[in-house]
Coordinates of C-alpha atoms in Angstrom, one line a residue:
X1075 CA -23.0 -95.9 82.2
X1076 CA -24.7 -96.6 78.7
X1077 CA -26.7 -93.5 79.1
X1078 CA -23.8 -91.3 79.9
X1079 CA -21.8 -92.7 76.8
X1080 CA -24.5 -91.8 74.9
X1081 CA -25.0 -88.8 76.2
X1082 CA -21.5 -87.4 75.8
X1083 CA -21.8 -88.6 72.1
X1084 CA -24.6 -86.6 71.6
X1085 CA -22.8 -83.7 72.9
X1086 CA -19.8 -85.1 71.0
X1087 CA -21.6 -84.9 67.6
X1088 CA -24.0 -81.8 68.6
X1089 CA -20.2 -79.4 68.8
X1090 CA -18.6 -81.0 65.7
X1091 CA -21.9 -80.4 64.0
X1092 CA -22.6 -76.5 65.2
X1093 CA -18.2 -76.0 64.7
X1094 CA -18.7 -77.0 61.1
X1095 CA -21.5 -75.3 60.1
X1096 CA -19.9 -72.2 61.7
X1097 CA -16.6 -73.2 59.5
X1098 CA -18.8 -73.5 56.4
X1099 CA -20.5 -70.0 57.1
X1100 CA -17.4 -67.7 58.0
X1101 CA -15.7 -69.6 54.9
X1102 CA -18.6 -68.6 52.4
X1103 CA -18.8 -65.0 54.3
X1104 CA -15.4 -64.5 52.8
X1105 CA -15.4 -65.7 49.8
X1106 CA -18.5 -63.4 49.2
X1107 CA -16.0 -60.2 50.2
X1108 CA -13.9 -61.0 48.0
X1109 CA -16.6 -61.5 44.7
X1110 CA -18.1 -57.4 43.5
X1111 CA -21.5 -58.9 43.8
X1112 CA -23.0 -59.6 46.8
X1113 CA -24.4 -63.5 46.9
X1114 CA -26.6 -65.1 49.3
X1115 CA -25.1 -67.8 51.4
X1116 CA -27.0 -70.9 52.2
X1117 CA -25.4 -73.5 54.3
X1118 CA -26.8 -76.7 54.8
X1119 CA -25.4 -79.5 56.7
X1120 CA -27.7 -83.0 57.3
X1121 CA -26.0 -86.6 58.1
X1122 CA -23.0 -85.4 59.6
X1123 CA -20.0 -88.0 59.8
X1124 CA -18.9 -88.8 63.7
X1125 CA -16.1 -86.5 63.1
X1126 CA -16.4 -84.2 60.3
X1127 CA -14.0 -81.9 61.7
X1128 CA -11.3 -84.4 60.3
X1129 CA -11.5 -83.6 56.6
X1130 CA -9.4 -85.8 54.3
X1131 CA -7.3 -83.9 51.9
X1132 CA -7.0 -84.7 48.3
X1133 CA -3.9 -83.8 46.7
X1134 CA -4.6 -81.7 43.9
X1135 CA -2.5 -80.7 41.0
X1136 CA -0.7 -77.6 40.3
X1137 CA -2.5 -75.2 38.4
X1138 CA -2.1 -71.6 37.7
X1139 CA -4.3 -69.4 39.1
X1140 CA -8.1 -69.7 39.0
X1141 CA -11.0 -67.8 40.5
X1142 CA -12.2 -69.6 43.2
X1143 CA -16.3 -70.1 42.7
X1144 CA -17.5 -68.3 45.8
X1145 CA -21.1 -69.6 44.7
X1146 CA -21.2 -72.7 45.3
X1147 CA -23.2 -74.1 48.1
X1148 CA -21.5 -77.0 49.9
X1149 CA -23.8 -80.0 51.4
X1150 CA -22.1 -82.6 53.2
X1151 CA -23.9 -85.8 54.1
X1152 CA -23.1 -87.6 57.7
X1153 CA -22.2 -91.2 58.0
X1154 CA -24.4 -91.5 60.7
X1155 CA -28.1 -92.3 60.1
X1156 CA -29.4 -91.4 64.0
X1157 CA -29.3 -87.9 63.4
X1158 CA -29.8 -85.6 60.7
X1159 CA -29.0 -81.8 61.5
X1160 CA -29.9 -78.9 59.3
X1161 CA -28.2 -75.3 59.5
X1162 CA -30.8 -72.6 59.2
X1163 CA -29.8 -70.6 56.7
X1164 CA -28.7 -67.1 57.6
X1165 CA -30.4 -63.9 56.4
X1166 CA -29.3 -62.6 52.8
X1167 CA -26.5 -60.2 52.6
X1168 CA -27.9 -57.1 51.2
X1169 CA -25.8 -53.9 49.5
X1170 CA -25.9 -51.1 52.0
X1171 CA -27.4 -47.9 50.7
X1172 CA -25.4 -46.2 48.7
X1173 CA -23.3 -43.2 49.7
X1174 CA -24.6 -40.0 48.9
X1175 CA -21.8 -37.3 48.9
X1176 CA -22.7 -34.4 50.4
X1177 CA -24.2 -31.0 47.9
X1178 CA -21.5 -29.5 46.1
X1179 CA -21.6 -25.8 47.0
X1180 CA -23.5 -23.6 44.4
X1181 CA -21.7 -21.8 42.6
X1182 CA -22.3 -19.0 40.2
X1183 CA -21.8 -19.4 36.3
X1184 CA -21.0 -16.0 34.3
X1185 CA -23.3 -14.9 32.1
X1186 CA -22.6 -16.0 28.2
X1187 CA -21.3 -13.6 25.8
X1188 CA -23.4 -11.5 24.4
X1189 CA -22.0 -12.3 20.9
X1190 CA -20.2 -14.7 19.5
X1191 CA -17.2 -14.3 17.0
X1192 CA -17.2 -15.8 13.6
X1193 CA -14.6 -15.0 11.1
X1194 CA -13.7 -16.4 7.4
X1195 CA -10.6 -15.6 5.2
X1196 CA -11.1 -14.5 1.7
X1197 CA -8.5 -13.4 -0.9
X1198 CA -7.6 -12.0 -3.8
X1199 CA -4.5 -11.6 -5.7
X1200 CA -4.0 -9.7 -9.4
X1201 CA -1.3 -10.4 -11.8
X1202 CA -1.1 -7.4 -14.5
X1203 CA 1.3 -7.0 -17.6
X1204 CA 1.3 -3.3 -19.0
X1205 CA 2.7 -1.4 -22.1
X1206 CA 2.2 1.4 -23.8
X1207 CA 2.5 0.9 -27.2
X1208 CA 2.4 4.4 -28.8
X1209 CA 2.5 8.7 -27.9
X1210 CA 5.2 10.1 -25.7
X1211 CA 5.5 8.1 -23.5
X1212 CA 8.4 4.9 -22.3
X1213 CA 7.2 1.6 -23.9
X1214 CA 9.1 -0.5 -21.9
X1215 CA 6.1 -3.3 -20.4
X1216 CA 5.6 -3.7 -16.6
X1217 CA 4.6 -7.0 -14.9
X1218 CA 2.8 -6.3 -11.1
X1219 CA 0.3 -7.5 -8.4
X1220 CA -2.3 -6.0 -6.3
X1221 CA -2.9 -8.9 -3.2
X1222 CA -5.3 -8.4 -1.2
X1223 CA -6.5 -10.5 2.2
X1224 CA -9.7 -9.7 3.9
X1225 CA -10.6 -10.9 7.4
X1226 CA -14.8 -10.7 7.2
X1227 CA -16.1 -10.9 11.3
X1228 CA -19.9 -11.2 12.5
X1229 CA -20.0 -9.4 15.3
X1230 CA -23.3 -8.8 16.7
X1231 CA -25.4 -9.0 13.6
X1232 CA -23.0 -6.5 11.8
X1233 CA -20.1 -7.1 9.7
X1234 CA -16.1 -6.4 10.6
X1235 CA -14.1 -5.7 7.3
X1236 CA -10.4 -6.0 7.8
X1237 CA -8.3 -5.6 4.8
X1238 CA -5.2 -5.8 3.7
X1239 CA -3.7 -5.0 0.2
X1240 CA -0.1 -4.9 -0.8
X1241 CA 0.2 -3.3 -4.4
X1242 CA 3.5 -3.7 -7.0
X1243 CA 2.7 -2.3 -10.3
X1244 CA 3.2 1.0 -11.6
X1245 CA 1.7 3.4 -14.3
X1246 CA 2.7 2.9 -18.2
X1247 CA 1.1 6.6 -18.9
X1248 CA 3.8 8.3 -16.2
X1249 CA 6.9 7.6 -17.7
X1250 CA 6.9 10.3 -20.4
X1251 CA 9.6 10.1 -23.5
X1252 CA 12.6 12.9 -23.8
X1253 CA 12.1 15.2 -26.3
X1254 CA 8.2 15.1 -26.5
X1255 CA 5.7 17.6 -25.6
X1256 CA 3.7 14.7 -23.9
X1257 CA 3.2 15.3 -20.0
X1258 CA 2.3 12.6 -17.1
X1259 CA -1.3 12.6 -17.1
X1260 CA -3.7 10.2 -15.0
X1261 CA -5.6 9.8 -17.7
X1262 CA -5.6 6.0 -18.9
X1263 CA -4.7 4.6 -15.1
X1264 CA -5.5 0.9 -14.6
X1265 CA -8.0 0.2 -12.5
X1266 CA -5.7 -2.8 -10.1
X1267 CA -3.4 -0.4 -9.5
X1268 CA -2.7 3.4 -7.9
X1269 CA 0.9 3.0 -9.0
X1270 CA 2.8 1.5 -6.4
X1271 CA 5.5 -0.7 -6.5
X1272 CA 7.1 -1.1 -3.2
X1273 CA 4.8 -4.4 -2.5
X1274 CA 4.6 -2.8 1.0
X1275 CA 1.7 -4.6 2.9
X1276 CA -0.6 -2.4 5.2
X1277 CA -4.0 -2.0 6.5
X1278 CA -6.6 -0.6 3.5
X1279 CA -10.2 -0.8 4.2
X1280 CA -10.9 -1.1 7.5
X1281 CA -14.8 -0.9 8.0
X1282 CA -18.3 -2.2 10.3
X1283 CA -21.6 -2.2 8.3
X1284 CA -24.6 -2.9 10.3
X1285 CA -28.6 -2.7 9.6
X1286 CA -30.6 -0.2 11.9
X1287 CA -33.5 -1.1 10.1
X1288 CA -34.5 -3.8 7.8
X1289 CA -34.6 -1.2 5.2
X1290 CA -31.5 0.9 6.0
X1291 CA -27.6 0.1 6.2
X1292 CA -25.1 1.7 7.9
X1293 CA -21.3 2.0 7.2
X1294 CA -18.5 3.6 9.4
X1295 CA -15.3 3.3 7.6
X1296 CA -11.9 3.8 9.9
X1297 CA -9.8 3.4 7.3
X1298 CA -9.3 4.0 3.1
X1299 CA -13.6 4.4 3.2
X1300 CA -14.9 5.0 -0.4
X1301 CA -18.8 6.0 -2.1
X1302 CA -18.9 2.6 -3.6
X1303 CA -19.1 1.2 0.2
X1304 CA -22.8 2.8 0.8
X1305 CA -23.5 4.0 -2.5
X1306 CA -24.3 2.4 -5.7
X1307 CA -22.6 3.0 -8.8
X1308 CA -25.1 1.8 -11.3
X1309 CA -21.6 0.7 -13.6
X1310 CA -22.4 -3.5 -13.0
X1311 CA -20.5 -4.7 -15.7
X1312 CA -17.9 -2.6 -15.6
X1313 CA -17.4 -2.0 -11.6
X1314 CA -15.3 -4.7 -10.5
X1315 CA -13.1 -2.5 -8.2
X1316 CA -10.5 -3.5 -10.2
X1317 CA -10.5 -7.2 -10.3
X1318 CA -13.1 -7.6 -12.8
X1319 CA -14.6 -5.9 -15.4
X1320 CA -13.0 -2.8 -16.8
X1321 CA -9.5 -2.2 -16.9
X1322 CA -9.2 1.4 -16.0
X1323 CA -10.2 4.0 -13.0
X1324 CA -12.3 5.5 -15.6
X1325 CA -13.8 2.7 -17.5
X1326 CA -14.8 1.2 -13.7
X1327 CA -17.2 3.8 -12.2
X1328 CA -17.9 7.3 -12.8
X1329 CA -15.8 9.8 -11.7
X1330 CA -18.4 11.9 -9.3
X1331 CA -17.5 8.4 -6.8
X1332 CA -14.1 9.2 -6.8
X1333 CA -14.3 12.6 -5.1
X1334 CA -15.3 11.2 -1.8
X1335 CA -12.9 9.1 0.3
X1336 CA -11.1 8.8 3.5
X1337 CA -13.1 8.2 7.0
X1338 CA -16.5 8.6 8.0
X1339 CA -20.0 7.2 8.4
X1340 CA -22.4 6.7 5.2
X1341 CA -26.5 5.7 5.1
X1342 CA -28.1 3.4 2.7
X1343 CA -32.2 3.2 3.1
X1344 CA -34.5 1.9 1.0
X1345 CA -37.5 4.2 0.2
X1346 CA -39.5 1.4 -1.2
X1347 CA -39.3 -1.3 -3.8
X1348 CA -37.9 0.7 -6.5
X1349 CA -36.2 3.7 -4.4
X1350 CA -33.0 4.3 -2.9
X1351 CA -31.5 7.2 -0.8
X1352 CA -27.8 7.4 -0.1
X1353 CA -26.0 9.3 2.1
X1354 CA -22.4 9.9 3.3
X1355 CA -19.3 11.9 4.4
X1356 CA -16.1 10.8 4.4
X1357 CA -12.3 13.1 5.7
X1358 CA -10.1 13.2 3.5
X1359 CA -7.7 13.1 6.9
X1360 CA -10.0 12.4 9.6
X1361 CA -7.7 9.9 11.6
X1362 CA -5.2 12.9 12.1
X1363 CA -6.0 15.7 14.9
X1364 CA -3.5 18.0 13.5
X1365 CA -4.7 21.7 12.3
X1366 CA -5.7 21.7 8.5
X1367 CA -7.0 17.9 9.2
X1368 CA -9.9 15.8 11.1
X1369 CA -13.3 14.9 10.5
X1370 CA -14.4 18.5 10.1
X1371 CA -10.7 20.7 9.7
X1372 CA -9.7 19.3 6.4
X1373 CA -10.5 18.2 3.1
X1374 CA -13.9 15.9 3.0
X1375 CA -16.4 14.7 0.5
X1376 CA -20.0 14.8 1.4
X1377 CA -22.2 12.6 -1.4
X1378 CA -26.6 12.3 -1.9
X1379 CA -27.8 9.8 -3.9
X1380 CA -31.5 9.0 -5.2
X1381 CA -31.3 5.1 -7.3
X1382 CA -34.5 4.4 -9.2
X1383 CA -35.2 1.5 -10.0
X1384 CA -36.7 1.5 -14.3
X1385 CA -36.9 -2.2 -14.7
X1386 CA -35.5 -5.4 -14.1
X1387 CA -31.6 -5.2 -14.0
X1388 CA -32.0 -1.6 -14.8
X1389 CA -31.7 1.5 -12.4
X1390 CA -30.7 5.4 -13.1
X1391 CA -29.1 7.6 -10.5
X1392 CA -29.1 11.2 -9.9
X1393 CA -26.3 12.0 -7.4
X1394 CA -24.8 15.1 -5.7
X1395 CA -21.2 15.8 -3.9
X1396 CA -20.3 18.6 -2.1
X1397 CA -16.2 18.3 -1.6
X1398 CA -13.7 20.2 -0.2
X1399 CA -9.6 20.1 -1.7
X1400 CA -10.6 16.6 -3.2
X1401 CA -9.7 14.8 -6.7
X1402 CA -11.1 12.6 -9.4
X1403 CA -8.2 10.1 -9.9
X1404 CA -9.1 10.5 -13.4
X1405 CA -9.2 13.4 -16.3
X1406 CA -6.4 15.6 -17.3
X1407 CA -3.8 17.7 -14.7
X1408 CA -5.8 20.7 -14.7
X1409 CA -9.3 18.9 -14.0
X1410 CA -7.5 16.5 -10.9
X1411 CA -6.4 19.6 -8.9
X1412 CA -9.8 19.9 -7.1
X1413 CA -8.3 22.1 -4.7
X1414 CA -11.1 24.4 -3.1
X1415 CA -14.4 23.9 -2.9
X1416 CA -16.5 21.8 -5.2
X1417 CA -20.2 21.2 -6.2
X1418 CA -20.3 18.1 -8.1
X1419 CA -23.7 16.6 -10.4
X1420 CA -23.6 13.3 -11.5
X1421 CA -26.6 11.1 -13.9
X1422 CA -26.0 8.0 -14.7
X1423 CA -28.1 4.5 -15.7
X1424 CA -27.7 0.9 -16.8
X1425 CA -30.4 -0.6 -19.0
X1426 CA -30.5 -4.6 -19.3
X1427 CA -32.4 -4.5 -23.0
X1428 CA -32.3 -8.4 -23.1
X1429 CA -29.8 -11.1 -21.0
X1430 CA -27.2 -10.5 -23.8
X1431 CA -26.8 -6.8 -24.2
X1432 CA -26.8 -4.1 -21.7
X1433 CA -26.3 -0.5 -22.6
X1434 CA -25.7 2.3 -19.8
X1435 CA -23.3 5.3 -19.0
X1436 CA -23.5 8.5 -16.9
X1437 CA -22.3 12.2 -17.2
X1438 CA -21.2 14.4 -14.5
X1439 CA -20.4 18.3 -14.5
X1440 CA -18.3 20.0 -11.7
X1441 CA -18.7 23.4 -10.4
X1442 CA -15.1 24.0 -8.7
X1443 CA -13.6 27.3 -6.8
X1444 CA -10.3 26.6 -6.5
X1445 CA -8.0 28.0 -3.4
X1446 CA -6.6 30.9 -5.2
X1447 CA -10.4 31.8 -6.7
X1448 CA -10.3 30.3 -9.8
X1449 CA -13.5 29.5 -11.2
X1450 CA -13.9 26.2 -13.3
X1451 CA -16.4 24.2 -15.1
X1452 CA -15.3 20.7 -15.4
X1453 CA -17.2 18.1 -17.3
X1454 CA -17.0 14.0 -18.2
X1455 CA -19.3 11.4 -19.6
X1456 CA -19.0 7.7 -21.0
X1457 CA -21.1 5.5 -23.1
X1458 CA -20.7 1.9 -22.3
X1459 CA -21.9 -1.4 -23.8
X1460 CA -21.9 -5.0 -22.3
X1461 CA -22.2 -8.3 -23.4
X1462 CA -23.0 -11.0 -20.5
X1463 CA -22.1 -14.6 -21.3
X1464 CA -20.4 -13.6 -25.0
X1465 CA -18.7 -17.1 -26.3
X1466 CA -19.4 -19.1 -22.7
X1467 CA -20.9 -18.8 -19.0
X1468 CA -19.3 -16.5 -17.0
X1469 CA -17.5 -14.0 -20.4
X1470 CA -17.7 -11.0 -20.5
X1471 CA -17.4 -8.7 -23.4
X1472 CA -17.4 -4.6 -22.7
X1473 CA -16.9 -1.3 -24.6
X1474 CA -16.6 2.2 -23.5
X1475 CA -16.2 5.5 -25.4
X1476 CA -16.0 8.8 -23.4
X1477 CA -14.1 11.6 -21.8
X1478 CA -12.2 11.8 -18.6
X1479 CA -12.6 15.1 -16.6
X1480 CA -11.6 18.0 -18.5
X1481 CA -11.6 21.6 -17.7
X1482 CA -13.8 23.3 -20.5
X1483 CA -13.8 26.7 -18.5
X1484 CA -11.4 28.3 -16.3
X1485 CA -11.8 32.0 -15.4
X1486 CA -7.8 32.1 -15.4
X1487 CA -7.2 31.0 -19.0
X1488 CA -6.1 27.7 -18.1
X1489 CA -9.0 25.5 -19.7
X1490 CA -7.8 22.5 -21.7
X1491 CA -6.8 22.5 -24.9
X1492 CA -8.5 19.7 -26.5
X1493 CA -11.6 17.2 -25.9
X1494 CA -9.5 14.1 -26.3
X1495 CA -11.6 10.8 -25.9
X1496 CA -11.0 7.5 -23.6
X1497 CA -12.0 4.5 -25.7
X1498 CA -11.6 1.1 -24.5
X1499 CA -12.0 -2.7 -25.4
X1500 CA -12.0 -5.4 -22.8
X1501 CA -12.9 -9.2 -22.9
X1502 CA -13.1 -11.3 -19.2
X1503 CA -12.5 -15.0 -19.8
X1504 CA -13.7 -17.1 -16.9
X1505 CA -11.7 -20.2 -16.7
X1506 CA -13.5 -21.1 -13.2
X1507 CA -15.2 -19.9 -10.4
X1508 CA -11.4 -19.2 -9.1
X1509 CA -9.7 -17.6 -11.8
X1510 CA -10.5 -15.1 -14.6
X1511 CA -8.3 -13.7 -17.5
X1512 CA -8.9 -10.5 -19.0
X1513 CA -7.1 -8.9 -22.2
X1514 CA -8.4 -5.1 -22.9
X1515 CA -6.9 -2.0 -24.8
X1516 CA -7.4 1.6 -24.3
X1517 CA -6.7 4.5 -26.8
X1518 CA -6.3 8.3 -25.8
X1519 CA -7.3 10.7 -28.4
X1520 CA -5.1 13.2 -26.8
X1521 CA -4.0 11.9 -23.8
X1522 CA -3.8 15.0 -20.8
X1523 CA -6.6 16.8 -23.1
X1524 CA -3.9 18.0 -24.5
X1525 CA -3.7 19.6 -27.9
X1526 CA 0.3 18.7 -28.3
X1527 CA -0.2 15.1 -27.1
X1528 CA 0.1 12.2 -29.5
X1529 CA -2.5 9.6 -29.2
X1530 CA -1.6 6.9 -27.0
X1531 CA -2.7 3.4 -27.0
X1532 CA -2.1 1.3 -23.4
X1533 CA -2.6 -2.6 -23.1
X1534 CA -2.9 -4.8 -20.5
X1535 CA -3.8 -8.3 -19.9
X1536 CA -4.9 -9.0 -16.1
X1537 CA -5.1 -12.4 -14.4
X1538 CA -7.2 -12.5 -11.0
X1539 CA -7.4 -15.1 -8.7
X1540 CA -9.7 -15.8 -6.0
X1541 CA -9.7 -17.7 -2.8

């Protein structure tokens, strides 16, 4: 009987033992599920009490919630000292392997653009005041703009030229006096300004330039192309296109440059180090397909230049136009109807003779044929002088004396009258790299080259701003 009591509690404690262990186990098990990282559970059990499936609860305080410690590895000791029982600890849980999702499908990216866009904004606006202050003509001052906003694109290692120009100033020399024998003349125009004054905002040069070699250039103008775009105009000081230098169409470049405008394609290539060939044609009209128009139907200018270079900061050029129904801009009535066919010479230089004194000028004869068979000899030249840095960095002190286009022979009798002179004074204050000021005067002999004509005297002071 005393072995079969101890026998059953052997068994008795064996179960409570193995239910324990198995209690201890699942518990840990889930507390592990419940952590992110995976533990390893050990569980072991030695000296179990008689019973230890009666556990006796501690009453514990409310608390807020806490984490449970899933980490912890519990060891209870048995009140019985005839048997000690140890729980092999089971095998360490270990992360499955990681799911791989399946290959995305392949899928083909489009090629990248064979150029990329890159565009900058740059401006320009002119505020003019005008008079004239003697000769038959209104003295009543004018106060205008020319604005100007030029979208400049890389595209493909060439340049995109976008720009667009508003204009609100008109001509003091136009306007002529009752009771005079003076006539409107172009003669004495301001260089800002081709006498508009609507302020009407539209498209003017619209133009790609573009290397085909790394000596040559190439221009296509769509739009309001001009000579000075390929071409150069050996004037430095002077050529500002209006927003620097001198104040008149006359005083700014010669007025061979003048003759060819419109639409076209012109070639700049450099020879060598000290040579220059320029080539171009422009349409007067060659966006419009209509009869008496087009690149080929209607008036053009075609222009050849050779630029040789004599020194440093000093070049001469020797240029021919051939132009068909063109103008100057420039010069008296008679010599601006260019209406027929034209052969045009042109000679011109700047000479830097030390940093604070340039000298230069050009002279330029025109061979015209006019519609109705007239034959004329037109002729103009200029002697200019420039002072660089005169009274600060940046000034600019220049002086012209010369003669617009004037007809000296006409086989119809209807040569001008008198060699009237263009003499003009200008001084360009820079009060920053943004803004410069520049007062100038200009004095006509006999404005129109016009015997009957009163000498007239024009001033203007012009204030440019750049952005």
């Amino acid at each position: 009987m005393n072995n079969l009591n101890q026998y059953l509690n052997w068994l008795t404690i064996t179960a409570s033992g193995l239910c324990a262990t198995l209690l201890l186990v699942t518990g840990a098990q889930a507390a592990d599920s419940i952590t992110t990282t995976p533990r390893s559970v050990t569980a072991t059990v030695s000296q179990f009490s008689p019973n230890p499936l009666i556990a006796v609860r501690k009453k514990q305080p409310r608390q807020k919630k806490v984490k449970k410690k899933a980490n912890k590895t519990e060891t209870r000791a048995s009140s019985s000292p005839q048997l000690e029982l140890t729980q092999t600890p089971p095998p360490p849980i270990t992360s499955p392997d990681p799911i791989v999702p399946p290959e995305a499908p392949k899928v083909e990216t489009p090629a990248p653009n064979q150029f990329s866009l890159n565009t900058k904004l740059e401006g320009q606006v002119i505020f003019g005041a005008t008079g004239t202050f003697t000769g038959d003509f209104e003295r009543n001052p004018a106060f205008g703009h020319r604005t100007r906003l030029e979208l400049i694109t890389d595209i493909n290692g060439g340049t995109l030229t976008t720009r667009l120009q508003a204009v609100g100033l008109g001509l003091s020399n136009q306007n002529v006096t009752a009771g005079t024998t003076g006539t409107t003349t172009n003669e004495g125009n301001l260089s800002w300004t081709d006498g508009t004054t609507t302020s009407s905002i539209g498209i003017d040069t619209l133009k790609y330039e573009f290397a085909l070699t790394s000596q040559t250039q190439v221009v296509i103008a769509a739009n309001a192309g001009a000579a000075d775009d390929f071409t150069d105009t050996i004037n430095p000081y002077f050529d500002g296109d209006g927003a620097s230098g001198s104040i008149s169409a006359f005083g700014n470049r010669p007025s061979i440059y003048y003759t060819v405008s419109g639409v076209g394609v012109g070639v700049r290539h450099k020879l060598s180090d000290t040579t220059e060939l320029s080539l171009g044609y422009l349409a007067n009209d060659g966006q419009t397909p209509a009869a008496g128009s087009g690149l080929f139907g209607g008036g053009y200018g075609a222009i050849a230049q050779l630029t040789f270079q004599t020194g440093e900061n000093s070049k001469v050029g020797v240029t021919y136009a051939r132009t068909l129904n063109s103008a100057f801009g420039t010069g008296s009535n008679n010599a601006e109807n260019l209406s027929g066919l034209s052969n045009n010479f042109g000679l011109q230089g700047s000479f830097q003779l030390n940093p604070q004194l340039a000298l230069g000028g050009w002279v330029g004869y025109t061979q015209n044929q006019s519609a109705a068979g007239v034959d004329r000899q037109i002729w103009n030249w200029a002697l200019t002088a420039a002072a660089p840095d005169l009274g600060g960095k940046g000034n600019l002190a220049g002086f012209l004396v010369g003669q617009e286009p004037r007809v000296t022979f006409a086989s119809d009798g209807s040569s001008d009258t008198k060699a009237g002179l263009h003499i003009e004074g200008f001084y360009q204050f820079k009060v920053s790299d943004s803004l410069i000021i520049t007062p100038g005067i200009i004095y006509l002999t006999a404005p129109n080259q016009d015997a009957n004509s009163s000498g007239a005297v024009i001033g203007a002071v012009r204030t440019t701003f750049t952005f």
